[in-house]
Tab-separated table of C-alpha atoms in Angstrom:
chain	number	residue	atom	x	y	z
A	1	MET	CA	65.329	85.378	141.852
A	2	ALA	CA	66.728	86.941	138.797
A	3	GLN	CA	66.438	84.060	136.407
A	4	LYS	CA	63.883	83.036	133.369
A	5	LYS	CA	62.642	79.860	132.258
A	6	GLY	CA	63.849	78.900	128.655
A	7	TYR	CA	60.618	79.523	126.676
A	8	GLU	CA	60.928	83.173	128.622
A	9	VAL	CA	64.209	84.291	127.309
A	10	ASP	CA	63.377	85.638	123.836
A	11	SER	CA	60.661	87.609	124.831
A	12	TRP	CA	62.936	89.348	127.668
A	13	LEU	CA	65.293	89.912	125.234
A	14	ALA	CA	62.939	91.513	123.010
A	15	ARG	CA	62.473	94.045	125.955
A	16	PRO	CA	65.386	93.915	128.341
A	17	ASP	CA	65.111	95.301	131.756
A	18	ALA	CA	67.281	98.284	131.774
A	19	ALA	CA	67.886	97.528	135.859
A	20	MET	CA	69.641	94.535	134.912
A	21	SER	CA	73.418	95.421	134.311
A	22	ILE	CA	74.629	92.143	134.338
A	23	VAL	CA	73.070	89.514	131.874
A	24	LEU	CA	74.251	85.844	131.792
A	25	LEU	CA	73.556	83.678	129.073
A	26	TYR	CA	74.447	79.930	129.446
A	27	GLY	CA	73.587	76.456	128.532
A	28	PRO	CA	74.931	73.336	126.145
A	29	ASP	CA	73.623	74.886	122.961
A	30	ARG	CA	76.629	77.292	122.522
A	31	GLY	CA	75.344	78.531	119.169
A	32	LEU	CA	72.112	79.762	120.603
A	33	VAL	CA	74.032	81.369	123.569
A	34	ALA	CA	76.117	83.415	120.815
A	35	GLU	CA	73.062	84.350	118.641
A	36	ARG	CA	71.257	85.897	121.752
A	37	ALA	CA	74.375	87.325	123.073
A	38	ARG	CA	74.513	89.255	119.845
A	39	ALA	CA	70.593	90.118	120.114
A	40	PHE	CA	71.238	91.533	123.565
A	41	ALA	CA	74.343	93.549	122.527
A	42	GLY	CA	72.358	95.080	119.594
A	43	LYS	CA	69.847	96.215	121.930
A	44	THR	CA	72.246	98.378	124.114
A	45	GLY	CA	72.417	100.805	121.201
A	46	LEU	CA	76.174	100.873	121.553
A	47	PRO	CA	78.402	100.612	118.154
A	48	LEU	CA	79.809	97.080	118.680
A	49	ASP	CA	82.658	97.770	116.305
A	50	ASP	CA	83.929	100.435	118.333
A	51	PRO	CA	86.759	99.024	120.942
A	52	PHE	CA	86.041	102.021	123.142
A	53	SER	CA	82.434	101.187	123.610
A	54	VAL	CA	82.610	97.446	123.604
A	55	VAL	CA	85.336	95.580	125.508
A	56	ARG	CA	85.704	91.875	124.550
A	57	LEU	CA	87.262	89.784	127.123
A	58	ASP	CA	87.831	85.918	127.316
A	59	GLY	CA	86.630	83.971	130.275
A	60	ALA	CA	90.160	82.266	130.660
A	61	GLU	CA	91.668	85.906	130.295
A	62	VAL	CA	89.532	87.191	133.172
A	63	ASP	CA	90.595	84.372	135.341
A	64	ARG	CA	94.303	84.725	134.789
A	65	ASP	CA	94.283	88.458	135.519
A	66	GLN	CA	92.160	88.733	138.842
A	67	GLY	CA	90.372	91.965	139.116
A	68	ARG	CA	90.483	92.664	135.317
A	69	LEU	CA	86.535	92.706	135.071
A	70	LEU	CA	86.179	94.938	138.244
A	71	ASP	CA	88.813	97.411	136.665
A	72	GLU	CA	87.323	97.579	133.201
A	73	ALA	CA	83.482	97.973	134.790
A	74	ARG	CA	84.821	100.799	136.955
A	75	THR	CA	86.829	102.831	134.144
A	76	VAL	CA	84.965	105.983	133.187
A	77	PRO	CA	83.881	105.845	129.305
A	78	MET	CA	85.822	108.744	127.202
A	79	PHE	CA	83.492	108.608	124.280
A	80	SER	CA	80.121	107.388	125.333
A	81	ASP	CA	77.747	107.246	128.617
A	82	ARG	CA	78.477	103.596	129.111
A	83	ARG	CA	80.348	100.681	127.885
A	84	LEU	CA	79.614	97.032	127.237
A	85	LEU	CA	81.722	94.375	128.832
A	86	TRP	CA	81.340	91.172	126.798
A	87	VAL	CA	82.941	88.012	128.195
A	88	ARG	CA	82.990	85.051	126.084
A	89	ASN	CA	83.839	81.335	127.195
A	90	ALA	CA	82.963	81.535	130.744
A	91	SER	CA	82.742	78.422	132.824
A	92	GLY	CA	83.817	77.649	136.579
A	93	GLN	CA	86.554	80.437	136.597
A	94	LYS	CA	86.943	81.485	140.180
A	95	ALA	CA	88.097	84.958	139.494
A	96	LEU	CA	85.373	85.759	137.217
A	97	ALA	CA	82.820	84.673	139.588
A	98	ASP	CA	84.328	86.694	142.342
A	99	ASP	CA	84.461	89.982	140.069
A	100	VAL	CA	80.689	89.473	139.168
A	101	LYS	CA	80.041	88.953	142.798
A	102	ALA	CA	81.559	92.111	143.659
A	103	LEU	CA	79.503	94.039	140.838
A	104	THR	CA	76.587	92.627	142.123
A	105	SER	CA	77.063	94.409	145.406
A	106	GLU	CA	78.221	97.447	144.137
A	107	PRO	CA	76.923	97.818	140.600
A	108	ALA	CA	78.952	99.805	138.054
A	109	ARG	CA	77.489	103.023	137.095
A	110	ASP	CA	78.748	103.074	133.672
A	111	ALA	CA	78.985	99.442	132.179
A	112	ILE	CA	76.856	96.522	131.329
A	113	ILE	CA	78.453	93.255	131.759
A	114	LEU	CA	77.331	90.469	129.204
A	115	ILE	CA	78.568	86.923	129.905
A	116	GLU	CA	78.419	83.946	127.507
A	117	ALA	CA	79.011	80.635	129.095
A	118	GLY	CA	78.330	76.926	128.633
A	119	ASP	CA	76.131	74.492	130.942
A	120	LEU	CA	76.559	75.682	134.167
A	121	LYS	CA	75.044	73.778	137.194
A	122	LYS	CA	72.237	74.967	139.299
A	123	GLY	CA	73.179	76.416	142.689
A	124	THR	CA	76.945	76.996	142.279
A	125	GLY	CA	79.611	79.384	141.259
A	126	LEU	CA	78.643	82.068	138.645
A	127	ARG	CA	75.007	81.105	137.931
A	128	ALA	CA	74.190	80.824	141.842
A	129	ILE	CA	75.558	84.578	141.940
A	130	VAL	CA	73.686	86.052	139.102
A	131	GLU	CA	70.427	84.358	140.222
A	132	ALA	CA	70.761	85.759	143.704
A	133	ALA	CA	71.404	89.297	142.543
A	134	GLY	CA	69.040	91.965	141.952
A	135	ASN	CA	70.751	93.656	139.600
A	136	ALA	CA	71.524	90.558	137.370
A	137	ILE	CA	69.741	88.028	135.407
A	138	ALA	CA	70.406	84.376	134.281
A	139	LEU	CA	69.087	83.356	130.818
A	140	PRO	CA	69.168	79.484	129.940
A	141	CYS	CA	69.810	78.389	126.122
A	142	TYR	CA	68.995	74.601	125.524
A	143	ALA	CA	68.884	72.603	122.341
A	144	ASP	CA	65.842	74.136	120.044
A	145	GLU	CA	62.511	72.071	120.104
A	146	ALA	CA	60.305	71.648	117.248
A	147	ARG	CA	58.712	74.933	117.475
A	148	ASP	CA	62.089	76.734	118.212
A	149	ILE	CA	63.297	74.995	114.802
A	150	ASP	CA	60.363	76.131	112.866
A	151	THR	CA	60.889	79.563	114.113
A	152	VAL	CA	64.419	79.641	112.954
A	153	ILE	CA	63.387	78.144	109.594
A	154	ASP	CA	60.508	80.815	109.146
A	155	ASP	CA	62.797	83.671	110.162
A	156	GLU	CA	65.435	82.696	107.120
A	157	LEU	CA	62.556	82.237	104.521
A	158	ARG	CA	60.983	85.507	105.517
A	159	LYS	CA	64.311	87.260	105.098
A	160	ALA	CA	64.868	85.521	101.548
A	161	GLY	CA	61.205	86.075	100.528
A	162	MET	CA	60.793	82.182	100.020
A	163	SER	CA	58.502	79.654	101.263
A	164	MET	CA	59.038	75.752	101.545
A	165	THR	CA	56.807	72.762	100.992
A	166	LEU	CA	55.806	70.654	103.966
A	167	GLU	CA	57.697	67.752	102.849
A	168	ALA	CA	60.453	69.720	102.492
A	169	ARG	CA	60.288	71.467	106.007
A	170	GLN	CA	59.813	67.824	107.634
A	171	ALA	CA	62.949	66.538	106.086
A	172	LEU	CA	65.071	69.785	107.128
A	173	ARG	CA	63.809	69.689	110.624
A	174	ARG	CA	65.084	66.067	111.147
A	175	ASN	CA	68.930	67.550	110.372
A	176	LEU	CA	68.495	70.555	112.723
A	177	GLY	CA	68.389	71.301	116.547
A	178	GLY	CA	71.688	70.344	118.203
A	179	ASP	CA	73.264	74.002	117.920
A	180	ARG	CA	71.400	77.106	116.983
A	181	LEU	CA	74.240	78.564	114.876
A	182	ALA	CA	74.655	75.469	113.032
A	183	SER	CA	71.003	74.970	112.411
A	184	ARG	CA	70.642	78.431	110.948
A	185	GLY	CA	73.972	77.972	108.767
A	186	GLU	CA	72.383	74.865	107.347
A	187	ILE	CA	69.260	76.948	106.582
A	188	GLU	CA	71.481	79.796	104.932
A	189	LYS	CA	73.028	77.263	102.952
A	190	LEU	CA	69.866	75.904	101.669
A	191	VAL	CA	68.273	79.215	101.034
A	192	LEU	CA	71.503	80.140	98.891
A	193	TYR	CA	71.238	77.021	97.139
A	194	ALA	CA	67.733	77.599	96.198
A	195	HIS	CA	68.223	81.215	94.858
A	196	GLY	CA	65.871	82.404	92.224
A	197	GLN	CA	63.151	80.055	93.280
A	198	LYS	CA	60.107	81.218	94.981
A	199	GLU	CA	59.805	77.921	96.943
A	200	ILE	CA	62.154	75.403	98.298
A	201	ASN	CA	61.194	71.747	97.545
A	202	LEU	CA	62.338	68.349	98.956
A	203	ASP	CA	65.088	67.956	96.335
A	204	ASP	CA	66.692	70.871	97.219
A	205	VAL	CA	66.831	69.831	100.828
A	206	ARG	CA	68.475	66.525	99.910
A	207	ALA	CA	70.792	68.118	97.632
A	208	THR	CA	72.368	70.285	100.363
A	209	SER	CA	71.924	68.227	103.439
A	210	GLY	CA	72.842	64.721	102.286
A	211	ASP	CA	76.171	63.094	103.315
A	212	VAL	CA	76.968	61.567	100.100
A	213	SER	CA	80.897	61.596	99.528
A	214	GLY	CA	81.159	63.533	102.689
A	215	ALA	CA	84.718	62.099	103.149
A	216	SER	CA	85.527	63.314	99.426
A	217	PHE	CA	84.542	66.788	100.079
A	218	ASP	CA	85.869	67.343	103.289
A	219	ASP	CA	89.375	66.422	101.753
A	220	ALA	CA	88.857	68.617	98.697
A	221	VAL	CA	88.180	71.558	101.470
A	222	ASP	CA	91.223	70.760	103.572
A	223	ALA	CA	93.454	70.259	100.180
A	224	LEU	CA	92.205	73.462	98.963
A	225	LEU	CA	92.944	75.528	102.356
A	226	ASP	CA	96.516	73.795	102.245
A	227	GLY	CA	97.299	75.047	98.630
A	228	LYS	CA	97.531	71.301	97.502
A	229	ILE	CA	96.175	71.981	94.043
A	230	ALA	CA	96.527	68.351	92.780
A	231	ASP	CA	94.974	66.698	96.012
A	232	PHE	CA	92.132	69.234	95.763
A	233	ASP	CA	91.507	68.427	92.107
A	234	THR	CA	91.723	64.531	92.920
A	235	ALA	CA	89.092	64.731	95.726
A	236	PHE	CA	86.885	66.923	93.913
A	237	THR	CA	86.707	64.805	91.006
A	238	ARG	CA	86.316	61.845	93.342
A	239	HIS	CA	83.325	63.529	94.721
A	240	CYS	CA	81.429	64.477	91.611
A	241	GLN	CA	82.152	61.044	90.177
A	242	GLY	CA	80.665	59.393	93.111
A	243	GLY	CA	77.372	61.370	92.717
A	244	GLY	CA	78.146	64.147	94.794
A	245	HIS	CA	76.700	67.417	93.981
A	246	PRO	CA	79.632	70.220	93.367
A	247	PHE	CA	77.225	72.619	95.703
A	248	LEU	CA	78.362	70.470	98.580
A	249	VAL	CA	81.983	71.468	98.180
A	250	LEU	CA	81.246	75.064	97.429
A	251	SER	CA	79.054	74.929	100.847
A	252	ALA	CA	81.741	73.337	102.825
A	253	ALA	CA	84.192	75.611	101.868
A	254	MET	CA	82.245	78.752	102.525
A	255	ARG	CA	81.594	77.516	105.901
A	256	GLN	CA	85.143	77.001	106.735
A	257	LEU	CA	86.175	80.277	105.306
A	258	GLN	CA	83.617	81.939	107.229
A	259	ALA	CA	84.756	80.466	110.508
A	260	ILE	CA	88.367	81.142	109.389
A	261	GLN	CA	87.522	84.732	108.707
A	262	ALA	CA	85.990	85.264	111.963
A	263	MET	CA	88.877	83.731	113.837
A	264	ARG	CA	91.249	85.908	111.832
A	265	GLY	CA	89.316	88.939	112.971
A	266	GLN	CA	89.871	87.965	116.593
A	267	MET	CA	93.792	87.823	115.800
A	268	GLU	CA	93.834	91.236	114.145
A	269	GLY	CA	91.621	92.813	116.803
A	270	GLY	CA	93.150	91.486	119.878
A	271	GLY	CA	96.617	90.713	119.008
A	272	ARG	CA	96.351	86.993	119.715
A	273	ASN	CA	98.273	84.251	117.870
A	274	ALA	CA	96.610	81.566	115.640
A	275	ALA	CA	97.046	78.719	117.983
A	276	SER	CA	95.121	80.372	121.055
A	277	VAL	CA	92.271	81.698	118.683
A	278	VAL	CA	92.018	78.096	117.493
A	279	ALA	CA	92.276	76.500	120.736
A	280	ALA	CA	89.256	78.774	121.810
A	281	ALA	CA	87.193	78.276	118.798
A	282	ARG	CA	83.483	77.503	119.339
A	283	PRO	CA	82.392	75.114	118.034
A	284	PRO	CA	85.705	73.329	118.634
A	285	VAL	CA	88.229	72.471	115.753
A	286	PHE	CA	89.239	69.046	115.444
A	287	PHE	CA	92.543	68.273	116.868
A	288	SER	CA	93.475	66.477	113.575
A	289	ARG	CA	92.558	69.846	111.894
A	290	ARG	CA	94.018	72.424	114.050
A	291	LYS	CA	97.359	72.727	112.530
A	292	LEU	CA	95.954	73.094	109.148
A	293	VAL	CA	93.432	75.860	110.437
A	294	GLU	CA	96.301	77.706	112.117
A	295	LYS	CA	98.454	77.752	108.834
A	296	THR	CA	95.431	79.188	107.093
A	297	LEU	CA	95.177	81.776	109.494
A	298	GLU	CA	98.510	82.753	109.331
A	299	ARG	CA	98.499	82.860	105.574
A	300	TRP	CA	95.242	84.783	104.954
A	301	ASN	CA	94.093	88.159	105.946
A	302	VAL	CA	90.513	89.325	106.455
A	303	GLU	CA	90.430	91.028	103.176
A	304	ALA	CA	91.671	88.052	101.305
A	305	LEU	CA	89.296	85.980	103.094
A	306	GLY	CA	86.537	88.305	102.038
A	307	ARG	CA	87.491	88.001	98.244
A	308	ALA	CA	87.686	84.327	98.354
A	309	LEU	CA	84.099	84.076	100.053
A	310	ASN	CA	82.712	86.545	97.469
A	311	ARG	CA	84.137	84.290	94.573
A	312	LEU	CA	82.394	81.244	96.255
A	313	GLN	CA	79.074	83.032	96.336
A	314	THR	CA	79.458	84.185	92.899
A	315	ALA	CA	79.841	80.414	91.876
A	316	VAL	CA	77.077	79.346	93.881
A	317	LEU	CA	74.800	81.886	91.882
A	318	GLN	CA	76.330	80.679	88.584
A	319	THR	CA	75.795	76.897	89.146
A	320	ARG	CA	72.320	77.597	89.885
A	321	LYS	CA	71.867	79.470	86.541
A	322	ARG	CA	73.535	76.873	84.309
A	323	PRO	CA	73.224	73.737	86.487
A	324	ASP	CA	74.464	71.937	83.270
A	325	LEU	CA	77.848	73.618	83.800
A	326	SER	CA	77.814	73.464	87.712
A	327	GLU	CA	80.837	71.081	88.102
A	328	ALA	CA	83.264	73.213	85.892
A	329	LEU	CA	82.133	76.555	87.479
A	330	ALA	CA	82.449	75.054	90.934
A	331	ARG	CA	85.932	73.430	90.144
A	332	GLN	CA	87.132	76.837	88.396
A	333	ALA	CA	86.195	78.786	91.683
A	334	LEU	CA	87.747	76.502	94.211
A	335	LEU	CA	90.829	75.990	92.123
A	336	GLY	CA	91.487	79.661	92.014
A	337	ILE	CA	91.300	79.594	95.862
A	338	ALA	CA	93.593	76.516	96.091
A	339	VAL	CA	96.147	78.442	93.705
A	340	GLU	CA	95.932	81.443	96.016
A	341	SER	CA	96.718	79.412	99.080
A	342	ALA	CA	99.532	77.919	97.298
A	343	ARG	CA	101.050	81.281	96.303
A	344	LEU	CA	100.468	82.829	100.000
A	345	ALA	CA	102.376	79.474	101.177
A	346	GLN	CA	105.363	80.276	98.976
A	347	ARG	CA	105.335	83.707	100.054
A	348	GLY	CA	105.281	82.969	103.887
């Protein structure tokens, strides 16, 4: 049967079996599913930004248009010797399972099928079809254990050329593990915060992962996205006066804008509207914030979001160089984005 144990997945992805033309990544850790899918896609050698070589599909889209995956798999590539068909958000869709079953019986000669799915029950539907096939493989993705978390930490530290004290590692580990992308994002945030240092210490971890004044900096970021300048200034001031570090607001704003930039890219690249992109977002956008995120997506394009993120990253580096001015530097950068958001709202 074509399946791997959880501990075998990374070694298989390091050297994929070319005979497996259908790769199913599934499990409750959607961040790990997405990260491993990107790793496999990179191993194909195809240009991932080329729409002629890489066709991105949504599970719901395939389910609505029965036979869509089959048609794509049997289409002869025009500009390369093969194509990657990348299906995201798969679950129990019957049409998708039927198409995959047909492709296990009559494999596509010019296509590789990569499927990202949630937690699939053993012995049923899509998972059962893939596990029973000779040309397909099922790769489970479960929440990181301590050993896996240390591997992710070491990976990010190595890329940054930094080390970490044992106390800092133990404290950081307690905050990680539920979702691979979220864990990696937390580590990247910590590395950015400690920029210029050779070693990350316990105080750095506490400064970036604490929940001090969490509500106030969430309010500040939401006001920034909505272009409500006075509300932003009030929330930011309340956060800082309550003992919160300005970096937490910068970091939260960066995470939000990075997520929105990715969703805006889906809108521009796939011709989808803001509501459908937000509804399909993983991790999901809280219902109470959906309208705000939709409005932000409609106002900001990818280039403008990139400029805003560069402004925030510059502010983070400035606050590290001048910690005595961190509040003023952070406020200036964030206020500039709030003003731009208000201007875009008026234009719209």
